Amino acid sequence: MIDVLTSYTFLIVAIGTVILAFACGIVGTVSVIKGQSLIGDAIGHATFPGIIFAFMLVGVMETYTLALGAVIFGIFAFFTIQIITDSSKVTLDSALALILSSFFGLGMALKSYVQGHPGFSGTQGIDDYIFGQAAYMLRTDVYLIIIASVISLLLFMLFYSHIKIYVFDPIFSKSVGVNTGLMNFMILSMTIVLIAVGLKAVGAILIVNLLIAPGVIGLLWSNRFPMVLIIAGFSGAVSAFTGTYVSTVYAGFATGPSIILAMSILVLLSMVFGSKGLLHTHRKRNQGVVS
Amino acid sequence: MTRNIIEVSDLSVAYAHNPVIWHINLAVKANSRTAVVGPNGAGKSTLIKSIMNLNKPLSGKVEINGKKPKHALKNIAYVPQKGEVNWDFPTTVLDVVLMGRYVHKGWFKRMNKADVAAAMDALSTMKMEAFKDRQISELSGGQRQRVFLARAICHDADFYIMDEPLQGIDITTEKLIIDTIKALQAKGKSFLVVHHNLDTVEEYFDHVIILNKSVIAQGTIEEAWKKENIDKAYDDRSVTT
Amino acid sequence: MIEVWFVLIVTALATSILGVFLVLKGLSMTTDAISHTILLGIVLAFFITQDLRSPWLIIGAGLIGLLTVYLIQVIINTRLIKQDAAIGIVFTALFALAIILVSRYADNVHLDLDVVLMGEVLFAPLNRIEIFGFSVPNALWQLSLLLVINCGFVALFYKELKLSTFDPTYAYIAGFSTTLIYYLLMTLVSITAVTAFDAVGSILVINFFVAPALTAYLLVKRLSHMIWVSFIFAFINSTLGYLAGDHLDVSMSGATSFVAFIVFMLVFLLNPKGFVSTKVKQHNQKKVFARAMILMLMNEDEHRTISRRGIQSHFNLDDKSFKKHIEHLLLNGYVEQNTDGYTLTRRGEEYTHYTRIKYELPAS
């Protein structure tokens, strides 16, 4: 089983998923803290018709085009949600459910059209984008993940102080000269792009987990933003590696779901054992230290 | 005759085509403790946000030390209203206070020992050193307010703008905050504070601006803090007729 | 084929009546979580019974649906994780587990993930049942029964549902068990979702729950009206979806979901208080406001006569908008032009009094 670790396919897939999960963990933490975790879910589902439109336009499963289609639909979905919640009494909760299911419905309709149409060939790969099948990732898929993740992480590091103050205290951040609109836009674009490049690895339905779970884990272990980010990044990476390994060694374990399961186990453990988890707060409460 | 640190001339601000403040002309004296009072919806928060250039006025202008607000922000320490802050944010007390140093550091430089020392000084002024590693969400309302004032002190500005700093806090903290403000005033700092408790205006401040959409009265407490002015601001009829 | 249309309509009606309360109670994404996790219930029950048509599937999935709601609640109650993150984590975990179970153990039996996700309403008429001597599609029979049950539930608990939706605290004080109502509602949601999964798929069913109710929500003021209007939209959406699916030869539930979105957006944009009319109104208000402000300025003693430049610099106006405003004011006789600039007419002066009252401006 050790030779799995050095096999070419495994390495390609593992590099891709680990870097993706690391970047998603860090960027996603911001939305978890802002209480906007499920926007990523809606965007994730909404990218699916974008994939198929892109495929219909070019006729082949070409990584960059499909990712572009996903990004465009992700942006479209986000702004539709924004407009609906801003100018009607519809709540974010409902708007997310509506957009998520409508766009996914469009994707399903297009998928049935493409698959029933003799003009299109090579359509069996479409399902990989719904459930994620990292085993079929190509070199270009991994390159794209690396490019998107590295750019996102660099931007995040560069604007770290801005982002931190903006998320914690938006009006104060404005008063010291932070461009809050730009920060918001940057976080959003990073989220959408990471979702788009990660679809093939994890799938449209489950990708939101990569954005939420690491941040949640980080928040269960630390009081400090930089520490939360680091823990989030690494728990994402560890889950991705474990999930990829399991899916390579055991038949029938799709990569995406395996990563999500590994991550879920980490969440559960952190809820119990984390320094802010159940056991710890329970002990503190018994000693009467909690303020 | 003391210098004016802020001069506002003919300032009007509208949200969604409804004037919130109207034809404001006012001056804040340097080295003063100036309170802004007025009923709910009088435009108090709007006024201080306009002074800090956080919203776009319909007309008029603001000058801080003779400069445009945009160029004077470094010299303003702002203490936000409670609701503006994301309390779930994972950050410790010391970390929040250090945010006050960001303006001086340039954005991409790291904090050094001197910054931490300044932050600890500010914390000890507010009697919060013991809490430096606590998460901000674990503090009481009064303790949070102390932390935000410590951040403002750490900012080391000449001019402090505070939005209802005394709302919903314990009496000990209230006294500490006012004592701190007075001590800082003695060092030459100036204050503009949105205040809601009419009973304590005379005791806590030396200047007052009474606001209800436009300025009803302003000046020293002796000049402006009169019953007829207060009645005029808090009586709705005087606005519409 | 007409039976397919019937199945769609009955599904839409049975889901949208519950959807009204889900939307109002802020449970849309919780329902979305259920619609994903019932896959796990279906898979587990399928392993036990080895039969995709077994009623145990409905019970198993219903139980998992309830478990989902309960798990989310338990996690929120620990106060360790916020609601939105809790929903996102619970549904992805259970859904991932279901997918692994399917792909690992169900490869040799027929449990097609495609059918689970988007259903296949076209196959619904193939599976039939004898009721009172008539042969009807099983799905139609089951969903009609659920429609009756859901309507009965809403009729029976109307008062309690209404109260626990609008004022849970008062409902609690008045002695209604809001928790009982909540879990009853979520039980019906789970059972309806799993029954509908054959026809419309587990993910798209969320659209059938919320889209008609949300569209109705934009139009009505009363709860009872919202239910009836959402029935109408449920009917329209599924009919148009059926036609579109039939003509274009695409998934009917997918088509219905997207049609529902287009219908929602049309209502959102075009209803009398909708996006377009609000924007137009705002634009007009902005113009009226800007003109009123110009007149107010000219009403001040020091600006009795004011030049074009004076007005423009005061309000930061560009040439084009200044021209538009001043032309309007001249045409309506509010101002007049003379050699030094502009002055107020008597009519303009009167208008400033009106403005002062309208915008509640203090006397200067």
CSV table of C-alpha atoms in Angstrom, one decimal, chain A residues 31-38 41-42 45 76 80 83-85 87-106 108-113 115-116 127 130-131 205-209 212-213 216 219-220 250-254 256-258 260-261 264 267 270-272 276-278 281, chain C residues 22-30 32 36 39 74-75 78 80-89 91-97 99-101 103-105 107 113-114 117-118 203-204 206-208 210-211 214 217-221 248-251 253-255 257-258 260-261 264-265 268-269 273-275 278-279:
chain,number,residue,atom,x,y,z
A,31,SER,CA,-17.5,33.6,5.3
A,32,VAL,CA,-18.0,31.4,8.4
A,33,ILE,CA,-17.2,34.3,10.7
A,34,LYS,CA,-19.4,36.6,8.7
A,35,GLY,CA,-22.3,34.1,9.0
A,36,GLN,CA,-22.5,33.7,5.3
A,37,SER,CA,-21.4,30.0,5.0
A,38,LEU,CA,-24.3,28.9,2.8
A,41,ASP,CA,-23.5,26.3,-1.2
A,42,ALA,CA,-25.7,28.2,-3.5
A,45,HIS,CA,-24.8,24.4,-7.0
A,76,PHE,CA,-24.5,35.6,-11.9
A,80,THR,CA,-29.1,37.6,-8.3
A,83,ILE,CA,-30.6,41.9,-5.8
A,84,ILE,CA,-33.4,39.7,-4.5
A,85,THR,CA,-32.5,40.2,-0.8
A,87,SER,CA,-34.9,44.9,-3.0
A,88,SER,CA,-37.6,42.6,-1.6
A,89,LYS,CA,-38.7,41.2,1.7
A,90,VAL,CA,-37.3,37.7,0.7
A,91,THR,CA,-34.8,36.6,3.3
A,92,LEU,CA,-31.3,35.3,2.5
A,93,ASP,CA,-32.2,31.8,3.6
A,94,SER,CA,-35.0,31.6,1.1
A,95,ALA,CA,-33.2,33.3,-1.7
A,96,LEU,CA,-30.3,30.9,-1.3
A,97,ALA,CA,-32.7,27.9,-1.5
A,98,LEU,CA,-34.4,29.3,-4.6
A,99,ILE,CA,-31.2,30.2,-6.5
A,100,LEU,CA,-29.5,27.0,-5.6
A,101,SER,CA,-32.3,24.7,-6.8
A,102,SER,CA,-33.3,26.8,-9.8
A,103,PHE,CA,-29.8,26.9,-11.2
A,104,PHE,CA,-29.1,23.3,-10.4
A,105,GLY,CA,-32.5,22.5,-12.1
A,106,LEU,CA,-31.3,24.3,-15.2
A,108,MET,CA,-30.1,19.1,-14.9
A,109,ALA,CA,-32.3,20.1,-17.8
A,110,LEU,CA,-29.2,21.0,-19.9
A,111,LYS,CA,-27.5,17.8,-18.9
A,112,SER,CA,-30.5,15.7,-20.0
A,113,TYR,CA,-30.5,17.6,-23.3
A,115,GLN,CA,-26.9,13.5,-23.0
A,116,GLY,CA,-29.9,12.8,-25.2
A,127,ASP,CA,-21.4,13.6,-13.5
A,130,ILE,CA,-21.7,16.9,-9.6
A,131,PHE,CA,-20.2,14.4,-7.2
A,205,ILE,CA,-23.0,19.6,-4.2
A,206,LEU,CA,-20.3,19.0,-1.6
A,207,ILE,CA,-17.8,21.7,-2.3
A,208,VAL,CA,-19.3,24.0,0.3
A,209,ASN,CA,-18.0,21.7,3.0
A,212,ILE,CA,-17.2,25.8,5.9
A,213,ALA,CA,-15.7,22.8,7.9
A,216,VAL,CA,-15.4,25.7,12.0
A,219,LEU,CA,-12.7,28.4,15.5
A,220,LEU,CA,-13.1,25.4,17.9
A,250,TYR,CA,-10.3,1.3,-1.5
A,251,ALA,CA,-12.7,0.7,-4.4
A,252,GLY,CA,-16.0,2.6,-4.3
A,253,PHE,CA,-14.8,5.6,-2.3
A,254,ALA,CA,-15.2,8.6,-4.5
A,256,GLY,CA,-14.9,14.2,-2.9
A,257,PRO,CA,-17.2,12.3,-0.5
A,258,SER,CA,-14.2,10.7,1.2
A,260,ILE,CA,-15.9,15.4,3.2
A,261,LEU,CA,-16.2,12.4,5.6
A,264,SER,CA,-16.6,15.7,9.2
A,267,VAL,CA,-15.3,18.5,13.0
A,270,SER,CA,-12.9,19.2,17.5
A,271,MET,CA,-16.4,19.8,18.9
A,272,VAL,CA,-15.6,17.4,21.7
A,276,LYS,CA,-13.3,25.6,22.9
A,277,GLY,CA,-15.2,22.4,22.6
A,278,LEU,CA,-17.6,20.5,24.8
A,281,THR,CA,-16.1,24.3,28.4
C,22,LEU,CA,-40.9,26.9,5.6
C,23,VAL,CA,-40.3,30.3,3.8
C,24,LEU,CA,-42.0,32.3,6.6
C,25,LYS,CA,-40.2,30.4,9.4
C,26,GLY,CA,-36.8,30.8,7.7
C,27,LEU,CA,-36.4,27.0,7.2
C,28,SER,CA,-35.7,27.0,3.5
C,29,MET,CA,-32.0,25.9,3.8
C,30,THR,CA,-32.9,23.4,6.6
C,32,ASP,CA,-32.6,21.9,1.5
C,36,HIS,CA,-30.0,16.0,0.4
C,39,LEU,CA,-30.7,10.0,0.1
C,74,VAL,CA,-28.4,19.8,18.8
C,75,ILE,CA,-25.3,21.4,17.2
C,78,THR,CA,-24.1,23.5,21.9
C,80,LEU,CA,-20.2,25.9,19.3
C,81,ILE,CA,-21.2,26.4,15.7
C,82,LYS,CA,-23.5,28.9,14.1
C,83,GLN,CA,-26.7,27.8,12.4
C,84,ASP,CA,-25.7,28.3,8.8
C,85,ALA,CA,-22.4,26.5,9.2
C,86,ALA,CA,-24.2,23.7,11.1
C,87,ILE,CA,-26.6,23.2,8.2
C,88,GLY,CA,-23.8,23.1,5.7
C,89,ILE,CA,-21.7,20.6,7.7
C,91,PHE,CA,-26.0,17.9,5.1
C,92,THR,CA,-22.6,17.5,3.4
C,93,ALA,CA,-21.5,14.8,5.9
C,94,LEU,CA,-24.7,12.7,5.5
C,95,PHE,CA,-24.8,13.2,1.8
C,96,ALA,CA,-21.2,12.2,1.4
C,97,LEU,CA,-21.8,9.1,3.4
C,99,ILE,CA,-22.8,8.6,-2.0
C,100,ILE,CA,-20.0,6.3,-0.7
C,101,LEU,CA,-22.5,3.7,0.4
C,103,SER,CA,-20.9,3.7,-5.1
C,104,ARG,CA,-19.3,1.0,-2.8
C,105,TYR,CA,-22.2,-1.4,-2.2
C,107,ASP,CA,-23.1,-0.9,-7.9
C,113,LEU,CA,-27.8,8.5,-8.6
C,114,ASP,CA,-29.2,10.5,-11.6
C,117,LEU,CA,-31.0,13.7,-7.9
C,118,MET,CA,-33.4,14.7,-10.6
C,203,ILE,CA,-32.3,18.0,-4.9
C,204,LEU,CA,-34.8,19.7,-7.1
C,206,ILE,CA,-36.5,22.0,-2.6
C,207,ASN,CA,-37.4,24.2,-5.5
C,208,PHE,CA,-41.0,22.8,-5.5
C,210,VAL,CA,-40.0,27.2,-1.9
C,211,ALA,CA,-40.4,28.7,-5.4
C,214,LEU,CA,-41.7,32.8,-2.4
C,217,TYR,CA,-44.9,36.0,-0.8
C,218,LEU,CA,-44.0,39.0,-3.1
C,219,LEU,CA,-47.6,39.6,-3.9
C,220,VAL,CA,-49.8,39.1,-0.9
C,221,LYS,CA,-50.2,40.5,2.6
C,248,LEU,CA,-37.3,20.4,-25.7
C,249,ASP,CA,-36.9,16.8,-24.6
C,250,VAL,CA,-35.1,17.7,-21.3
C,251,SER,CA,-35.6,16.7,-17.6
C,253,SER,CA,-38.2,18.5,-13.0
C,254,GLY,CA,-35.1,20.5,-14.1
C,255,ALA,CA,-37.2,22.5,-16.5
C,257,SER,CA,-37.3,24.4,-11.4
C,258,PHE,CA,-35.9,26.8,-13.9
C,260,ALA,CA,-40.1,28.6,-11.4
C,261,PHE,CA,-37.1,30.8,-11.2
C,264,PHE,CA,-40.3,34.4,-9.7
C,265,MET,CA,-38.0,36.9,-11.4
C,268,PHE,CA,-40.0,40.2,-8.6
C,269,LEU,CA,-39.2,42.6,-11.4
C,273,LYS,CA,-44.3,47.2,-5.9
C,274,GLY,CA,-41.5,45.3,-7.7
C,275,PHE,CA,-38.0,46.1,-8.6
C,278,THR,CA,-39.4,50.9,-7.3
C,279,LYS,CA,-36.4,51.9,-9.3
